[in-house]
Amino acid sequence: MFDTHSGGTDLTVLVVDDEDDLREVIRRILERRGFTALVACDAAEAVAVCRTHPGEIHVLLTDLSMPGVQGHELARQAADIRPALRVVFVSGTSRELAVSQGLIDEDAAMLQKPFTADTLTAAVRAAMAGTAA
């Protein structure tokens, strides 16, 4: 069982975002909070990480809107490789719009941009706990 309240220890998060600066900020925040953070710039790189990373990956934190393969499709591909993977979508789009466009399910975990270090950490912990972010 993971300790989802006091820190991220032993939790690995795969961060996928096409914006280099944002991806780096998220990685640093997660690592400072005790998570192991893997990074990918797009869906192809993320799928490769899912296939080759020797340890567990607990959470996929992916931008919903990326060039090429979108976040929701990446989540499906990653789940085929790692069925226990939890997913948190990050987006500047509202949850209501993302749901109405069929990009995410109503119960999907979603982190709205802009966000703080605390809301980022809370979203990852909520995903691990199986609760809505």
JSON list of C-alpha atoms in Angstrom, two decimals:
[
{"chain": "A", "resi": 1, "resn": "MET", "atom": "CA", "xyz": [0.00, 0.00, 0.00]},
{"chain": "A", "resi": 2, "resn": "PHE", "atom": "CA", "xyz": [1.25, 3.47, -0.83]},
{"chain": "A", "resi": 3, "resn": "ASP", "atom": "CA", "xyz": [1.31, 6.36, 1.59]},
{"chain": "A", "resi": 4, "resn": "THR", "atom": "CA", "xyz": [-0.69, 8.87, -0.41]},
{"chain": "A", "resi": 5, "resn": "HIS", "atom": "CA", "xyz": [-0.83, 11.54, 2.28]},
{"chain": "A", "resi": 6, "resn": "SER", "atom": "CA", "xyz": [2.62, 12.30, 3.67]},
{"chain": "A", "resi": 7, "resn": "GLY", "atom": "CA", "xyz": [4.67, 12.18, 0.49]},
{"chain": "A", "resi": 8, "resn": "GLY", "atom": "CA", "xyz": [5.27, 10.55, -2.81]},
{"chain": "A", "resi": 9, "resn": "THR", "atom": "CA", "xyz": [7.90, 8.08, -1.69]},
{"chain": "A", "resi": 10, "resn": "ASP", "atom": "CA", "xyz": [7.90, 4.94, -3.82]},
{"chain": "A", "resi": 11, "resn": "LEU", "atom": "CA", "xyz": [5.51, 6.47, -6.36]},
{"chain": "A", "resi": 12, "resn": "THR", "atom": "CA", "xyz": [6.64, 6.92, -9.94]},
{"chain": "A", "resi": 13, "resn": "VAL", "atom": "CA", "xyz": [4.91, 9.45, -12.18]},
{"chain": "A", "resi": 14, "resn": "LEU", "atom": "CA", "xyz": [5.36, 9.64, -15.95]},
{"chain": "A", "resi": 15, "resn": "VAL", "atom": "CA", "xyz": [5.00, 13.30, -16.97]},
{"chain": "A", "resi": 16, "resn": "VAL", "atom": "CA", "xyz": [4.09, 13.90, -20.61]},
{"chain": "A", "resi": 17, "resn": "ASP", "atom": "CA", "xyz": [3.90, 17.41, -22.01]},
{"chain": "A", "resi": 18, "resn": "ASP", "atom": "CA", "xyz": [5.09, 18.94, -25.27]},
{"chain": "A", "resi": 19, "resn": "GLU", "atom": "CA", "xyz": [6.10, 22.17, -23.48]},
{"chain": "A", "resi": 20, "resn": "ASP", "atom": "CA", "xyz": [9.69, 21.70, -22.27]},
{"chain": "A", "resi": 21, "resn": "ASP", "atom": "CA", "xyz": [9.54, 24.35, -19.55]},
{"chain": "A", "resi": 22, "resn": "LEU", "atom": "CA", "xyz": [6.28, 23.12, -18.06]},
{"chain": "A", "resi": 23, "resn": "ARG", "atom": "CA", "xyz": [7.44, 19.50, -18.16]},
{"chain": "A", "resi": 24, "resn": "GLU", "atom": "CA", "xyz": [10.61, 20.47, -16.29]},
{"chain": "A", "resi": 25, "resn": "VAL", "atom": "CA", "xyz": [8.72, 22.47, -13.66]},
{"chain": "A", "resi": 26, "resn": "ILE", "atom": "CA", "xyz": [6.35, 19.55, -13.04]},
{"chain": "A", "resi": 27, "resn": "ARG", "atom": "CA", "xyz": [9.29, 17.13, -12.78]},
{"chain": "A", "resi": 28, "resn": "ARG", "atom": "CA", "xyz": [11.04, 19.34, -10.22]},
{"chain": "A", "resi": 29, "resn": "ILE", "atom": "CA", "xyz": [7.90, 19.81, -8.13]},
{"chain": "A", "resi": 30, "resn": "LEU", "atom": "CA", "xyz": [7.21, 16.09, -8.04]},
{"chain": "A", "resi": 31, "resn": "GLU", "atom": "CA", "xyz": [10.80, 15.19, -7.17]},
{"chain": "A", "resi": 32, "resn": "ARG", "atom": "CA", "xyz": [10.88, 17.80, -4.38]},
{"chain": "A", "resi": 33, "resn": "ARG", "atom": "CA", "xyz": [7.71, 16.22, -3.01]},
{"chain": "A", "resi": 34, "resn": "GLY", "atom": "CA", "xyz": [9.33, 12.77, -2.94]},
{"chain": "A", "resi": 35, "resn": "PHE", "atom": "CA", "xyz": [8.00, 11.25, -6.16]},
{"chain": "A", "resi": 36, "resn": "THR", "atom": "CA", "xyz": [10.13, 9.65, -8.85]},
{"chain": "A", "resi": 37, "resn": "ALA", "atom": "CA", "xyz": [9.40, 11.55, -12.06]},
{"chain": "A", "resi": 38, "resn": "LEU", "atom": "CA", "xyz": [9.99, 10.19, -15.55]},
{"chain": "A", "resi": 39, "resn": "VAL", "atom": "CA", "xyz": [9.46, 12.57, -18.45]},
{"chain": "A", "resi": 40, "resn": "ALA", "atom": "CA", "xyz": [8.43, 12.35, -22.09]},
{"chain": "A", "resi": 41, "resn": "CYS", "atom": "CA", "xyz": [7.83, 15.09, -24.66]},
{"chain": "A", "resi": 42, "resn": "ASP", "atom": "CA", "xyz": [5.12, 13.26, -26.62]},
{"chain": "A", "resi": 43, "resn": "ALA", "atom": "CA", "xyz": [3.03, 10.12, -26.82]},
{"chain": "A", "resi": 44, "resn": "ALA", "atom": "CA", "xyz": [5.60, 8.08, -28.74]},
{"chain": "A", "resi": 45, "resn": "GLU", "atom": "CA", "xyz": [8.27, 8.75, -26.15]},
{"chain": "A", "resi": 46, "resn": "ALA", "atom": "CA", "xyz": [5.81, 8.04, -23.32]},
{"chain": "A", "resi": 47, "resn": "VAL", "atom": "CA", "xyz": [4.83, 4.68, -24.83]},
{"chain": "A", "resi": 48, "resn": "ALA", "atom": "CA", "xyz": [8.52, 3.82, -25.16]},
{"chain": "A", "resi": 49, "resn": "VAL", "atom": "CA", "xyz": [9.04, 4.65, -21.48]},
{"chain": "A", "resi": 50, "resn": "CYS", "atom": "CA", "xyz": [6.04, 2.48, -20.55]},
{"chain": "A", "resi": 51, "resn": "ARG", "atom": "CA", "xyz": [7.55, -0.41, -22.48]},
{"chain": "A", "resi": 52, "resn": "THR", "atom": "CA", "xyz": [11.14, -0.08, -21.28]},
{"chain": "A", "resi": 53, "resn": "HIS", "atom": "CA", "xyz": [11.10, 1.32, -17.74]},
{"chain": "A", "resi": 54, "resn": "PRO", "atom": "CA", "xyz": [12.09, -1.58, -15.49]},
{"chain": "A", "resi": 55, "resn": "GLY", "atom": "CA", "xyz": [10.11, -0.49, -12.44]},
{"chain": "A", "resi": 56, "resn": "GLU", "atom": "CA", "xyz": [6.51, 0.36, -11.81]},
{"chain": "A", "resi": 57, "resn": "ILE", "atom": "CA", "xyz": [4.90, 3.49, -13.17]},
{"chain": "A", "resi": 58, "resn": "HIS", "atom": "CA", "xyz": [1.99, 4.39, -10.95]},
{"chain": "A", "resi": 59, "resn": "VAL", "atom": "CA", "xyz": [0.59, 7.56, -12.51]},
{"chain": "A", "resi": 60, "resn": "LEU", "atom": "CA", "xyz": [0.55, 8.96, -16.04]},
{"chain": "A", "resi": 61, "resn": "LEU", "atom": "CA", "xyz": [0.30, 12.76, -15.83]},
{"chain": "A", "resi": 62, "resn": "THR", "atom": "CA", "xyz": [-0.39, 13.88, -19.38]},
{"chain": "A", "resi": 63, "resn": "ASP", "atom": "CA", "xyz": [-1.34, 17.04, -21.15]},
{"chain": "A", "resi": 64, "resn": "LEU", "atom": "CA", "xyz": [-4.72, 16.52, -22.74]},
{"chain": "A", "resi": 65, "resn": "SER", "atom": "CA", "xyz": [-3.88, 18.50, -25.87]},
{"chain": "A", "resi": 66, "resn": "MET", "atom": "CA", "xyz": [-0.61, 17.68, -27.63]},
{"chain": "A", "resi": 67, "resn": "PRO", "atom": "CA", "xyz": [0.51, 17.61, -31.25]},
{"chain": "A", "resi": 68, "resn": "GLY", "atom": "CA", "xyz": [-0.09, 14.23, -32.85]},
{"chain": "A", "resi": 69, "resn": "VAL", "atom": "CA", "xyz": [-1.54, 11.74, -30.39]},
{"chain": "A", "resi": 70, "resn": "GLN", "atom": "CA", "xyz": [-3.74, 13.47, -27.81]},
{"chain": "A", "resi": 71, "resn": "GLY", "atom": "CA", "xyz": [-3.58, 12.73, -24.08]},
{"chain": "A", "resi": 72, "resn": "HIS", "atom": "CA", "xyz": [-6.72, 10.58, -24.00]},
{"chain": "A", "resi": 73, "resn": "GLU", "atom": "CA", "xyz": [-5.35, 8.32, -26.76]},
{"chain": "A", "resi": 74, "resn": "LEU", "atom": "CA", "xyz": [-1.98, 8.12, -25.01]},
{"chain": "A", "resi": 75, "resn": "ALA", "atom": "CA", "xyz": [-3.79, 7.03, -21.85]},
{"chain": "A", "resi": 76, "resn": "ARG", "atom": "CA", "xyz": [-5.41, 4.14, -23.79]},
{"chain": "A", "resi": 77, "resn": "GLN", "atom": "CA", "xyz": [-2.08, 3.08, -25.30]},
{"chain": "A", "resi": 78, "resn": "ALA", "atom": "CA", "xyz": [-0.30, 3.27, -21.95]},
{"chain": "A", "resi": 79, "resn": "ALA", "atom": "CA", "xyz": [-3.05, 1.26, -20.23]},
{"chain": "A", "resi": 80, "resn": "ASP", "atom": "CA", "xyz": [-2.58, -1.52, -22.79]},
{"chain": "A", "resi": 81, "resn": "ILE", "atom": "CA", "xyz": [1.04, -1.79, -21.65]},
{"chain": "A", "resi": 82, "resn": "ARG", "atom": "CA", "xyz": [0.53, -1.06, -17.95]},
{"chain": "A", "resi": 83, "resn": "PRO", "atom": "CA", "xyz": [-3.07, -1.89, -16.98]},
{"chain": "A", "resi": 84, "resn": "ALA", "atom": "CA", "xyz": [-2.75, -0.68, -13.37]},
{"chain": "A", "resi": 85, "resn": "LEU", "atom": "CA", "xyz": [-1.61, 2.79, -14.45]},
{"chain": "A", "resi": 86, "resn": "ARG", "atom": "CA", "xyz": [-3.62, 5.68, -13.02]},
{"chain": "A", "resi": 87, "resn": "VAL", "atom": "CA", "xyz": [-4.08, 8.76, -15.22]},
{"chain": "A", "resi": 88, "resn": "VAL", "atom": "CA", "xyz": [-4.31, 12.47, -14.49]},
{"chain": "A", "resi": 89, "resn": "PHE", "atom": "CA", "xyz": [-5.04, 14.74, -17.45]},
{"chain": "A", "resi": 90, "resn": "VAL", "atom": "CA", "xyz": [-3.68, 18.30, -17.43]},
{"chain": "A", "resi": 91, "resn": "SER", "atom": "CA", "xyz": [-5.47, 20.91, -19.50]},
{"chain": "A", "resi": 92, "resn": "GLY", "atom": "CA", "xyz": [-6.26, 24.56, -19.94]},
{"chain": "A", "resi": 93, "resn": "THR", "atom": "CA", "xyz": [-9.64, 23.40, -21.24]},
{"chain": "A", "resi": 94, "resn": "SER", "atom": "CA", "xyz": [-12.47, 23.14, -18.73]},
{"chain": "A", "resi": 95, "resn": "ARG", "atom": "CA", "xyz": [-13.52, 19.70, -17.51]},
{"chain": "A", "resi": 96, "resn": "GLU", "atom": "CA", "xyz": [-17.03, 20.31, -18.89]},
{"chain": "A", "resi": 97, "resn": "LEU", "atom": "CA", "xyz": [-15.71, 21.05, -22.37]},
{"chain": "A", "resi": 98, "resn": "ALA", "atom": "CA", "xyz": [-13.30, 18.10, -22.34]},
{"chain": "A", "resi": 99, "resn": "VAL", "atom": "CA", "xyz": [-16.14, 15.77, -21.31]},
{"chain": "A", "resi": 100, "resn": "SER", "atom": "CA", "xyz": [-18.60, 17.22, -23.85]},
{"chain": "A", "resi": 101, "resn": "GLN", "atom": "CA", "xyz": [-16.02, 16.78, -26.63]},
{"chain": "A", "resi": 102, "resn": "GLY", "atom": "CA", "xyz": [-15.48, 13.16, -25.60]},
{"chain": "A", "resi": 103, "resn": "LEU", "atom": "CA", "xyz": [-11.84, 13.76, -24.68]},
{"chain": "A", "resi": 104, "resn": "ILE", "atom": "CA", "xyz": [-12.24, 12.41, -21.15]},
{"chain": "A", "resi": 105, "resn": "ASP", "atom": "CA", "xyz": [-14.82, 10.50, -19.15]},
{"chain": "A", "resi": 106, "resn": "GLU", "atom": "CA", "xyz": [-16.80, 12.36, -16.52]},
{"chain": "A", "resi": 107, "resn": "ASP", "atom": "CA", "xyz": [-14.96, 10.58, -13.72]},
{"chain": "A", "resi": 108, "resn": "ALA", "atom": "CA", "xyz": [-11.46, 11.13, -15.17]},
{"chain": "A", "resi": 109, "resn": "ALA", "atom": "CA", "xyz": [-8.91, 12.86, -12.96]},
{"chain": "A", "resi": 110, "resn": "MET", "atom": "CA", "xyz": [-8.11, 16.28, -14.40]},
{"chain": "A", "resi": 111, "resn": "LEU", "atom": "CA", "xyz": [-5.82, 19.06, -13.26]},
{"chain": "A", "resi": 112, "resn": "GLN", "atom": "CA", "xyz": [-6.78, 22.49, -14.58]},
{"chain": "A", "resi": 113, "resn": "LYS", "atom": "CA", "xyz": [-4.05, 24.87, -15.78]},
{"chain": "A", "resi": 114, "resn": "PRO", "atom": "CA", "xyz": [-2.77, 26.99, -14.18]},
{"chain": "A", "resi": 115, "resn": "PHE", "atom": "CA", "xyz": [-2.10, 24.94, -11.05]},
{"chain": "A", "resi": 116, "resn": "THR", "atom": "CA", "xyz": [0.05, 25.15, -7.95]},
{"chain": "A", "resi": 117, "resn": "ALA", "atom": "CA", "xyz": [2.57, 22.69, -6.55]},
{"chain": "A", "resi": 118, "resn": "ASP", "atom": "CA", "xyz": [-0.01, 21.73, -3.92]},
{"chain": "A", "resi": 119, "resn": "THR", "atom": "CA", "xyz": [-2.81, 21.08, -6.41]},
{"chain": "A", "resi": 120, "resn": "LEU", "atom": "CA", "xyz": [-0.42, 19.07, -8.61]},
{"chain": "A", "resi": 121, "resn": "THR", "atom": "CA", "xyz": [0.61, 16.91, -5.68]},
{"chain": "A", "resi": 122, "resn": "ALA", "atom": "CA", "xyz": [-3.00, 16.53, -4.54]},
{"chain": "A", "resi": 123, "resn": "ALA", "atom": "CA", "xyz": [-4.09, 15.40, -8.02]},
{"chain": "A", "resi": 124, "resn": "VAL", "atom": "CA", "xyz": [-1.40, 12.69, -8.14]},
{"chain": "A", "resi": 125, "resn": "ARG", "atom": "CA", "xyz": [-2.25, 11.51, -4.63]},
{"chain": "A", "resi": 126, "resn": "ALA", "atom": "CA", "xyz": [-5.97, 11.49, -5.45]},
{"chain": "A", "resi": 127, "resn": "ALA", "atom": "CA", "xyz": [-5.30, 9.39, -8.54]},
{"chain": "A", "resi": 128, "resn": "MET", "atom": "CA", "xyz": [-3.39, 6.87, -6.44]},
{"chain": "A", "resi": 129, "resn": "ALA", "atom": "CA", "xyz": [-6.19, 6.82, -3.89]},
{"chain": "A", "resi": 130, "resn": "GLY", "atom": "CA", "xyz": [-8.77, 6.34, -6.65]},
{"chain": "A", "resi": 131, "resn": "THR", "atom": "CA", "xyz": [-10.62, 9.54, -5.85]},
{"chain": "A", "resi": 132, "resn": "ALA", "atom": "CA", "xyz": [-11.51, 12.45, -8.10]},
{"chain": "A", "resi": 133, "resn": "ALA", "atom": "CA", "xyz": [-8.96, 15.23, -8.36]}
]
